[in-house]
């Protein structure tokens, strides 16, 4: 392998490694950030509608697909990799003009190719470029800043997600399961789990209906309303009353009951 080709190939390997590392860090950062944000929305609003959950999962899939396309597929669509690297070197060192790109093309051509021009002239260009390239620090075209920035963002987002998982692993696991499988049966735990305490099922006419409501989770809401469904003459009527707090229970009272409900 010619020294010019070998040096450009080595530089290309370094650039390719950094490009893949940058793509991995960027993809990880955007996917983790999106998953954390969408999971937070689901957790905050306690979404129960299956359609909304599917929309969140679709948004997550779209973001992941965009990240893969942006940082993995687009770079692969570039043309000749060695030629692209040579053009970057020429942009960094304008004194080379286009001799480096031309030299790579000349080295790929046969000495007997009559359409490529004079072999002597081609050799002269290659030799001159080799001498100039030996004195240039072409490795300086490798920009470390994008990879450093992407790695910092990936580490920051990863630390946030890991911190949330350490603080509340159950919530993080449920958020991930709901995001990955929105059609599943994983539901957020209720903030309140209300239940009646021994409610009466039968009353004599004129008696008072008393019912106590408590929270199995131990935290009653501030406002609770009870609805009574009453059937009159074949029609159905709904009545709603506020329940009053008495210690750790909510009390409903309906005096002088004259009709079933």
PDB file of C-alpha atoms in Angstrom:
ATOM      1  CA  UNK A   1       0.000   0.000   0.000  1.00  0.00           C
ATOM      2  CA  UNK A   2       1.320   3.428  -0.925  1.00  0.00           C
ATOM      3  CA  UNK A   3       2.225   5.698   2.047  1.00  0.00           C
ATOM      4  CA  UNK A   4      -0.426   8.249   1.045  1.00  0.00           C
ATOM      5  CA  UNK A   5      -3.122   5.594   0.879  1.00  0.00           C
ATOM      6  CA  UNK A   6      -1.957   4.025   4.161  1.00  0.00           C
ATOM      7  CA  UNK A   7      -1.998   7.339   6.018  1.00  0.00           C
ATOM      8  CA  UNK A   8      -5.402   8.349   4.695  1.00  0.00           C
ATOM      9  CA  UNK A   9      -6.753   4.872   5.545  1.00  0.00           C
ATOM     10  CA  UNK A  10      -5.429   5.149   9.117  1.00  0.00           C
ATOM     11  CA  UNK A  11      -6.979   8.603   9.445  1.00  0.00           C
ATOM     12  CA  UNK A  12     -10.254   7.273   8.084  1.00  0.00           C
ATOM     13  CA  UNK A  13     -10.310   4.518  10.701  1.00  0.00           C
ATOM     14  CA  UNK A  14      -9.881   7.106  13.470  1.00  0.00           C
ATOM     15  CA  UNK A  15     -12.627   9.278  12.043  1.00  0.00           C
ATOM     16  CA  UNK A  16     -14.922   6.294  11.578  1.00  0.00           C
ATOM     17  CA  UNK A  17     -14.382   5.165  15.177  1.00  0.00           C
ATOM     18  CA  UNK A  18     -15.160   8.628  16.508  1.00  0.00           C
ATOM     19  CA  UNK A  19     -18.174   8.897  14.250  1.00  0.00           C
ATOM     20  CA  UNK A  20     -19.565   5.600  15.515  1.00  0.00           C
ATOM     21  CA  UNK A  21     -18.867   6.572  19.132  1.00  0.00           C
ATOM     22  CA  UNK A  22     -20.578   9.926  18.547  1.00  0.00           C
ATOM     23  CA  UNK A  23     -23.570   8.178  16.942  1.00  0.00           C
ATOM     24  CA  UNK A  24     -23.861   5.747  19.855  1.00  0.00           C
ATOM     25  CA  UNK A  25     -23.696   8.506  22.504  1.00  0.00           C
ATOM     26  CA  UNK A  26     -26.128  10.743  20.609  1.00  0.00           C
ATOM     27  CA  UNK A  27     -28.608   7.922  20.034  1.00  0.00           C
ATOM     28  CA  UNK A  28     -28.392   6.832  23.668  1.00  0.00           C
ATOM     29  CA  UNK A  29     -28.895  10.393  24.916  1.00  0.00           C
ATOM     30  CA  UNK A  30     -31.921  11.163  22.733  1.00  0.00           C
ATOM     31  CA  UNK A  31     -33.602   7.790  23.305  1.00  0.00           C
ATOM     32  CA  UNK A  32     -33.122   7.893  27.091  1.00  0.00           C
ATOM     33  CA  UNK A  33     -34.272  11.517  27.256  1.00  0.00           C
ATOM     34  CA  UNK A  34     -37.368  10.765  25.185  1.00  0.00           C
ATOM     35  CA  UNK A  35     -38.212   7.668  27.228  1.00  0.00           C
ATOM     36  CA  UNK A  36     -37.768   9.597  30.484  1.00  0.00           C
ATOM     37  CA  UNK A  37     -39.931  12.513  29.283  1.00  0.00           C
ATOM     38  CA  UNK A  38     -42.711  10.322  27.878  1.00  0.00           C
ATOM     39  CA  UNK A  39     -42.667   8.099  30.966  1.00  0.00           C
ATOM     40  CA  UNK A  40     -42.935  11.198  33.146  1.00  0.00           C
ATOM     41  CA  UNK A  41     -45.959  12.395  31.171  1.00  0.00           C
ATOM     42  CA  UNK A  42     -47.595   8.985  31.597  1.00  0.00           C
ATOM     43  CA  UNK A  43     -46.801   8.932  35.309  1.00  0.00           C
ATOM     44  CA  UNK A  44     -47.885  12.512  35.946  1.00  0.00           C
ATOM     45  CA  UNK A  45     -51.253  12.233  34.187  1.00  0.00           C
ATOM     46  CA  UNK A  46     -51.858   8.551  35.080  1.00  0.00           C
ATOM     47  CA  UNK A  47     -53.029   7.825  31.545  1.00  0.00           C
ATOM     48  CA  UNK A  48     -55.706   5.168  31.329  1.00  0.00           C
ATOM     49  CA  UNK A  49     -56.811   5.688  27.741  1.00  0.00           C
ATOM     50  CA  UNK A  50     -55.252   2.960  25.593  1.00  0.00           C
ATOM     51  CA  UNK A  51     -55.139   5.241  22.565  1.00  0.00           C
ATOM     52  CA  UNK A  52     -53.045   7.847  24.388  1.00  0.00           C
ATOM     53  CA  UNK A  53     -50.646   5.167  25.580  1.00  0.00           C
ATOM     54  CA  UNK A  54     -50.255   3.894  22.013  1.00  0.00           C
ATOM     55  CA  UNK A  55     -49.553   7.461  20.872  1.00  0.00           C
ATOM     56  CA  UNK A  56     -46.770   7.765  23.462  1.00  0.00           C
ATOM     57  CA  UNK A  57     -45.259   4.463  22.340  1.00  0.00           C
ATOM     58  CA  UNK A  58     -45.488   5.550  18.694  1.00  0.00           C
ATOM     59  CA  UNK A  59     -43.740   8.821  19.549  1.00  0.00           C
ATOM     60  CA  UNK A  60     -40.979   6.863  21.290  1.00  0.00           C
ATOM     61  CA  UNK A  61     -40.549   4.584  18.276  1.00  0.00           C
ATOM     62  CA  UNK A  62     -40.480   7.569  15.900  1.00  0.00           C
ATOM     63  CA  UNK A  63     -37.803   9.337  17.944  1.00  0.00           C
ATOM     64  CA  UNK A  64     -35.663   6.191  18.093  1.00  0.00           C
ATOM     65  CA  UNK A  65     -36.056   5.629  14.337  1.00  0.00           C
ATOM     66  CA  UNK A  66     -35.117   9.250  13.620  1.00  0.00           C
ATOM     67  CA  UNK A  67     -32.004   8.978  15.810  1.00  0.00           C
ATOM     68  CA  UNK A  68     -30.885   5.786  14.062  1.00  0.00           C
ATOM     69  CA  UNK A  69     -31.491   7.306  10.637  1.00  0.00           C
ATOM     70  CA  UNK A  70     -29.815  10.610  11.521  1.00  0.00           C
ATOM     71  CA  UNK A  71     -26.657   9.257  13.110  1.00  0.00           C
ATOM     72  CA  UNK A  72     -26.248   5.790  11.586  1.00  0.00           C
ATOM     73  CA  UNK A  73     -27.880   5.669   8.149  1.00  0.00           C
ATOM     74  CA  UNK A  74     -27.068   9.134   6.783  1.00  0.00           C
ATOM     75  CA  UNK A  75     -23.265   8.830   7.264  1.00  0.00           C
ATOM     76  CA  UNK A  76     -23.283   5.510   5.380  1.00  0.00           C
ATOM     77  CA  UNK A  77     -24.739   7.189   2.304  1.00  0.00           C
ATOM     78  CA  UNK A  78     -21.542   9.090   1.682  1.00  0.00           C
ATOM     79  CA  UNK A  79     -19.455   8.203  -1.356  1.00  0.00           C
ATOM     80  CA  UNK A  80     -15.797   7.183  -1.433  1.00  0.00           C
ATOM     81  CA  UNK A  81     -14.684   7.278   2.205  1.00  0.00           C
ATOM     82  CA  UNK A  82     -10.980   7.814   1.444  1.00  0.00           C
ATOM     83  CA  UNK A  83     -11.809  10.615  -0.962  1.00  0.00           C
ATOM     84  CA  UNK A  84     -14.064  12.267   1.633  1.00  0.00           C
ATOM     85  CA  UNK A  85     -11.240  12.148   4.186  1.00  0.00           C
ATOM     86  CA  UNK A  86      -8.820  13.599   1.624  1.00  0.00           C
ATOM     87  CA  UNK A  87     -11.202  16.477   0.980  1.00  0.00           C
ATOM     88  CA  UNK A  88     -11.386  17.176   4.710  1.00  0.00           C
ATOM     89  CA  UNK A  89      -7.584  17.290   4.856  1.00  0.00           C
ATOM     90  CA  UNK A  90      -7.497  19.652   1.877  1.00  0.00           C
ATOM     91  CA  UNK A  91     -10.038  21.919   3.545  1.00  0.00           C
ATOM     92  CA  UNK A  92      -7.894  21.984   6.691  1.00  0.00           C
ATOM     93  CA  UNK A  93      -4.657  22.569   4.727  1.00  0.00           C
ATOM     94  CA  UNK A  94      -5.538  24.719   1.711  1.00  0.00           C
ATOM     95  CA  UNK A  95      -1.954  24.559   0.448  1.00  0.00           C
ATOM     96  CA  UNK A  96      -2.610  21.033  -0.775  1.00  0.00           C
ATOM     97  CA  UNK A  97      -5.325  22.338  -3.063  1.00  0.00           C
ATOM     98  CA  UNK A  98      -6.816  19.235  -4.698  1.00  0.00           C
ATOM     99  CA  UNK A  99      -3.553  17.331  -5.101  1.00  0.00           C
ATOM    100  CA  UNK A 100      -4.337  14.845  -2.324  1.00  0.00           C
ATOM    101  CA  UNK A 101      -7.648  13.829  -3.889  1.00  0.00           C
ATOM    102  CA  UNK A 102      -6.006  13.635  -7.294  1.00  0.00           C
ATOM    103  CA  UNK A 103      -3.174  11.504  -5.918  1.00  0.00           C
ATOM    104  CA  UNK A 104      -5.607   8.982  -4.459  1.00  0.00           C
ATOM    105  CA  UNK A 105      -7.357   8.759  -7.803  1.00  0.00           C
ATOM    106  CA  UNK A 106      -4.032   8.387  -9.628  1.00  0.00           C
ATOM    107  CA  UNK A 107      -2.955   5.576  -7.276  1.00  0.00           C
ATOM    108  CA  UNK A 108      -6.111   3.659  -8.123  1.00  0.00           C
ATOM    109  CA  UNK A 109      -5.491   3.962 -11.848  1.00  0.00           C
ATOM    110  CA  UNK A 110      -3.342   1.669 -13.919  1.00  0.00           C
ATOM    111  CA  UNK A 111      -0.052   2.907 -15.340  1.00  0.00           C
ATOM    112  CA  UNK A 112      -1.267   1.733 -18.747  1.00  0.00           C
ATOM    113  CA  UNK A 113      -4.543   3.653 -18.620  1.00  0.00           C
ATOM    114  CA  UNK A 114      -4.295   5.937 -21.627  1.00  0.00           C
ATOM    115  CA  UNK A 115      -7.381   7.929 -20.619  1.00  0.00           C
ATOM    116  CA  UNK A 116      -5.802   8.987 -17.318  1.00  0.00           C
ATOM    117  CA  UNK A 117      -3.183  11.220 -18.859  1.00  0.00           C
ATOM    118  CA  UNK A 118       0.600  11.129 -18.665  1.00  0.00           C
ATOM    119  CA  UNK A 119       1.976   8.513 -16.203  1.00  0.00           C
ATOM    120  CA  UNK A 120       5.006  10.728 -15.591  1.00  0.00           C
ATOM    121  CA  UNK A 121       2.837  13.685 -14.626  1.00  0.00           C
ATOM    122  CA  UNK A 122       0.719  11.513 -12.372  1.00  0.00           C
ATOM    123  CA  UNK A 123       3.791  10.131 -10.603  1.00  0.00           C
ATOM    124  CA  UNK A 124       5.126  13.658 -10.158  1.00  0.00           C
ATOM    125  CA  UNK A 125       1.867  14.780  -8.510  1.00  0.00           C
ATOM    126  CA  UNK A 126       1.848  11.725  -6.220  1.00  0.00           C
ATOM    127  CA  UNK A 127       5.491  12.223  -5.197  1.00  0.00           C
ATOM    128  CA  UNK A 128       5.014  15.921  -4.484  1.00  0.00           C
ATOM    129  CA  UNK A 129       1.884  15.209  -2.456  1.00  0.00           C
ATOM    130  CA  UNK A 130       3.679  12.508  -0.469  1.00  0.00           C
ATOM    131  CA  UNK A 131       6.453  14.951   0.477  1.00  0.00           C
ATOM    132  CA  UNK A 132       3.982  17.652   1.491  1.00  0.00           C
ATOM    133  CA  UNK A 133       1.783  15.228   3.418  1.00  0.00           C
ATOM    134  CA  UNK A 134       4.729  13.938   5.446  1.00  0.00           C
ATOM    135  CA  UNK A 135       5.222  17.408   6.945  1.00  0.00           C
ATOM    136  CA  UNK A 136       1.565  18.068   7.767  1.00  0.00           C
ATOM    137  CA  UNK A 137      -0.209  17.064  11.026  1.00  0.00           C
ATOM    138  CA  UNK A 138      -3.277  15.802   9.211  1.00  0.00           C
ATOM    139  CA  UNK A 139      -4.484  14.028  12.375  1.00  0.00           C
ATOM    140  CA  UNK A 140      -5.564  17.450  13.662  1.00  0.00           C
ATOM    141  CA  UNK A 141      -8.682  17.273  11.482  1.00  0.00           C
ATOM    142  CA  UNK A 142     -10.112  14.833  14.032  1.00  0.00           C
ATOM    143  CA  UNK A 143     -12.451  17.061  16.070  1.00  0.00           C
ATOM    144  CA  UNK A 144     -12.920  15.697  19.574  1.00  0.00           C
ATOM    145  CA  UNK A 145     -15.521  18.235  20.675  1.00  0.00           C
ATOM    146  CA  UNK A 146     -18.662  16.624  19.174  1.00  0.00           C
ATOM    147  CA  UNK A 147     -17.878  13.248  20.765  1.00  0.00           C
ATOM    148  CA  UNK A 148     -17.061  14.876  24.111  1.00  0.00           C
ATOM    149  CA  UNK A 149     -20.306  16.832  24.090  1.00  0.00           C
ATOM    150  CA  UNK A 150     -22.396  13.795  23.094  1.00  0.00           C
ATOM    151  CA  UNK A 151     -20.739  11.674  25.791  1.00  0.00           C
ATOM    152  CA  UNK A 152     -21.467  14.310  28.445  1.00  0.00           C
ATOM    153  CA  UNK A 153     -25.124  14.500  27.437  1.00  0.00           C
ATOM    154  CA  UNK A 154     -25.446  10.709  27.370  1.00  0.00           C
ATOM    155  CA  UNK A 155     -23.841  10.460  30.820  1.00  0.00           C
ATOM    156  CA  UNK A 156     -26.079  13.219  32.201  1.00  0.00           C
ATOM    157  CA  UNK A 157     -29.306  11.700  30.892  1.00  0.00           C
ATOM    158  CA  UNK A 158     -28.172   8.237  31.963  1.00  0.00           C
ATOM    159  CA  UNK A 159     -27.434   9.521  35.479  1.00  0.00           C
ATOM    160  CA  UNK A 160     -30.927  11.024  35.718  1.00  0.00           C
ATOM    161  CA  UNK A 161     -32.579   7.785  34.602  1.00  0.00           C
ATOM    162  CA  UNK A 162     -30.413   5.665  36.914  1.00  0.00           C
ATOM    163  CA  UNK A 163     -31.113   8.053  39.802  1.00  0.00           C
ATOM    164  CA  UNK A 164     -34.860   7.721  39.236  1.00  0.00           C
ATOM    165  CA  UNK A 165     -34.507   3.937  39.062  1.00  0.00           C
ATOM    166  CA  UNK A 166     -32.630   3.887  42.370  1.00  0.00           C
ATOM    167  CA  UNK A 167     -35.116   6.194  44.100  1.00  0.00           C
ATOM    168  CA  UNK A 168     -38.224   4.417  42.836  1.00  0.00           C
ATOM    169  CA  UNK A 169     -37.488   1.254  40.828  1.00  0.00           C
ATOM    170  CA  UNK A 170     -41.146   0.177  40.764  1.00  0.00           C
ATOM    171  CA  UNK A 171     -42.307   3.365  39.047  1.00  0.00           C
ATOM    172  CA  UNK A 172     -39.458   3.271  36.499  1.00  0.00           C
ATOM    173  CA  UNK A 173     -40.137  -0.389  35.716  1.00  0.00           C
ATOM    174  CA  UNK A 174     -43.866   0.252  35.273  1.00  0.00           C
ATOM    175  CA  UNK A 175     -43.236   3.313  33.094  1.00  0.00           C
ATOM    176  CA  UNK A 176     -40.913   1.284  30.863  1.00  0.00           C
ATOM    177  CA  UNK A 177     -43.380  -1.597  30.593  1.00  0.00           C
ATOM    178  CA  UNK A 178     -46.255   0.747  29.732  1.00  0.00           C
ATOM    179  CA  UNK A 179     -44.137   2.512  27.103  1.00  0.00           C
ATOM    180  CA  UNK A 180     -42.896  -0.694  25.484  1.00  0.00           C
ATOM    181  CA  UNK A 181     -46.255  -2.499  25.614  1.00  0.00           C
ATOM    182  CA  UNK A 182     -49.054   0.113  25.656  1.00  0.00           C
ATOM    183  CA  UNK A 183     -51.629  -2.593  24.964  1.00  0.00           C
ATOM    184  CA  UNK A 184     -50.659  -4.460  28.136  1.00  0.00           C
ATOM    185  CA  UNK A 185     -52.516  -4.569  31.426  1.00  0.00           C
ATOM    186  CA  UNK A 186     -49.922  -2.702  33.505  1.00  0.00           C
ATOM    187  CA  UNK A 187     -51.765   0.102  35.316  1.00  0.00           C
ATOM    188  CA  UNK A 188     -50.518   2.760  37.657  1.00  0.00           C
ATOM    189  CA  UNK A 189     -51.448   2.167  41.302  1.00  0.00           C
ATOM    190  CA  UNK A 190     -54.407   4.244  42.412  1.00  0.00           C
ATOM    191  CA  UNK A 191     -53.740   7.349  44.438  1.00  0.00           C
ATOM    192  CA  UNK A 192     -56.932   6.523  46.364  1.00  0.00           C
ATOM    193  CA  UNK A 193     -58.536   3.165  46.940  1.00  0.00           C
ATOM    194  CA  UNK A 194     -61.972   3.993  48.356  1.00  0.00           C
ATOM    195  CA  UNK A 195     -64.315   1.452  49.894  1.00  0.00           C
ATOM    196  CA  UNK A 196     -67.467   1.495  52.025  1.00  0.00           C
ATOM    197  CA  UNK A 197     -67.315   0.102  55.522  1.00  0.00           C
ATOM    198  CA  UNK A 198     -70.219  -2.339  56.061  1.00  0.00           C
ATOM    199  CA  UNK A 199     -72.835  -0.358  54.109  1.00  0.00           C
ATOM    200  CA  UNK A 200     -76.483  -1.232  54.811  1.00  0.00           C
ATOM    201  CA  UNK A 201     -78.206  -3.158  52.046  1.00  0.00           C
ATOM    202  CA  UNK A 202     -81.776  -2.997  53.381  1.00  0.00           C
ATOM    203  CA  UNK A 203     -83.707  -0.309  55.253  1.00  0.00           C
ATOM    204  CA  UNK A 204     -87.217   0.022  56.649  1.00  0.00           C
ATOM    205  CA  UNK A 205     -89.294   2.903  55.319  1.00  0.00           C
ATOM    206  CA  UNK A 206     -88.503   6.092  57.212  1.00  0.00           C
ATOM    207  CA  UNK A 207     -85.104   4.958  58.484  1.00  0.00           C
ATOM    208  CA  UNK A 208     -81.875   6.897  57.977  1.00  0.00           C
ATOM    209  CA  UNK A 209     -79.238   5.689  55.559  1.00  0.00           C
ATOM    210  CA  UNK A 210     -75.705   6.019  56.947  1.00  0.00           C
ATOM    211  CA  UNK A 211     -72.566   4.936  55.111  1.00  0.00           C
ATOM    212  CA  UNK A 212     -68.890   5.351  55.916  1.00  0.00           C
ATOM    213  CA  UNK A 213     -66.253   5.572  53.223  1.00  0.00           C
ATOM    214  CA  UNK A 214     -62.562   4.970  53.944  1.00  0.00           C
ATOM    215  CA  UNK A 215     -59.378   4.854  51.902  1.00  0.00           C
ATOM    216  CA  UNK A 216     -57.451   1.579  51.893  1.00  0.00           C
ATOM    217  CA  UNK A 217     -54.322   3.587  51.091  1.00  0.00           C
ATOM    218  CA  UNK A 218     -54.874   5.741  54.164  1.00  0.00           C
ATOM    219  CA  UNK A 219     -55.192   9.113  52.402  1.00  0.00           C
ATOM    220  CA  UNK A 220     -58.731  10.299  51.781  1.00  0.00           C
ATOM    221  CA  UNK A 221     -59.252  12.958  49.119  1.00  0.00           C
ATOM    222  CA  UNK A 222     -60.470  16.365  50.233  1.00  0.00           C
ATOM    223  CA  UNK A 223     -63.704  16.246  48.249  1.00  0.00           C
ATOM    224  CA  UNK A 224     -65.863  13.154  47.794  1.00  0.00           C
ATOM    225  CA  UNK A 225     -69.340  12.984  46.315  1.00  0.00           C
ATOM    226  CA  UNK A 226     -71.764  10.091  46.460  1.00  0.00           C
ATOM    227  CA  UNK A 227     -74.310   9.392  43.744  1.00  0.00           C
ATOM    228  CA  UNK A 228     -77.711   7.774  44.316  1.00  0.00           C
ATOM    229  CA  UNK A 229     -79.545   6.136  41.438  1.00  0.00           C
ATOM    230  CA  UNK A 230     -83.309   6.275  41.931  1.00  0.00           C
ATOM    231  CA  UNK A 231     -85.880   4.649  39.651  1.00  0.00           C
ATOM    232  CA  UNK A 232     -89.234   6.396  39.410  1.00  0.00           C
ATOM    233  CA  UNK A 233     -91.991   5.276  37.096  1.00  0.00           C
ATOM    234  CA  UNK A 234     -89.687   3.484  34.727  1.00  0.00           C
ATOM    235  CA  UNK A 235     -87.204   6.380  34.518  1.00  0.00           C
ATOM    236  CA  UNK A 236     -83.836   6.604  36.180  1.00  0.00           C
ATOM    237  CA  UNK A 237     -82.667   9.641  38.134  1.00  0.00           C
ATOM    238  CA  UNK A 238     -79.213  10.391  39.533  1.00  0.00           C
ATOM    239  CA  UNK A 239     -78.726  12.491  42.639  1.00  0.00           C
ATOM    240  CA  UNK A 240     -75.349  13.623  43.942  1.00  0.00           C
ATOM    241  CA  UNK A 241     -74.436  14.766  47.461  1.00  0.00           C
ATOM    242  CA  UNK A 242     -71.183  15.791  49.112  1.00  0.00           C
ATOM    243  CA  UNK A 243     -69.851  13.525  51.830  1.00  0.00           C
ATOM    244  CA  UNK A 244     -68.663  15.040  55.095  1.00  0.00           C
ATOM    245  CA  UNK A 245     -65.424  14.129  56.784  1.00  0.00           C
ATOM    246  CA  UNK A 246     -65.447  12.516  60.214  1.00  0.00           C
ATOM    247  CA  UNK A 247     -61.947  11.616  61.350  1.00  0.00           C
ATOM    248  CA  UNK A 248     -60.446   9.111  58.947  1.00  0.00           C
ATOM    249  CA  UNK A 249     -63.726   8.402  57.111  1.00  0.00           C
ATOM    250  CA  UNK A 250     -66.217  10.190  54.902  1.00  0.00           C
ATOM    251  CA  UNK A 251     -69.849   9.967  55.975  1.00  0.00           C
ATOM    252  CA  UNK A 252     -72.967   9.922  53.792  1.00  0.00           C
ATOM    253  CA  UNK A 253     -76.378  10.411  55.425  1.00  0.00           C
ATOM    254  CA  UNK A 254     -79.826  10.235  53.881  1.00  0.00           C
ATOM    255  CA  UNK A 255     -82.678  10.683  56.346  1.00  0.00           C
ATOM    256  CA  UNK A 256     -86.265   9.470  56.197  1.00  0.00           C
ATOM    257  CA  UNK A 257     -85.762   7.094  53.273  1.00  0.00           C
ATOM    258  CA  UNK A 258     -89.059   6.532  51.431  1.00  0.00           C
ATOM    259  CA  UNK A 259     -87.998   5.005  48.145  1.00  0.00           C
ATOM    260  CA  UNK A 260     -85.424   2.441  47.080  1.00  0.00           C
ATOM    261  CA  UNK A 261     -82.102   3.496  45.573  1.00  0.00           C
TER     262      UNK A 261
END
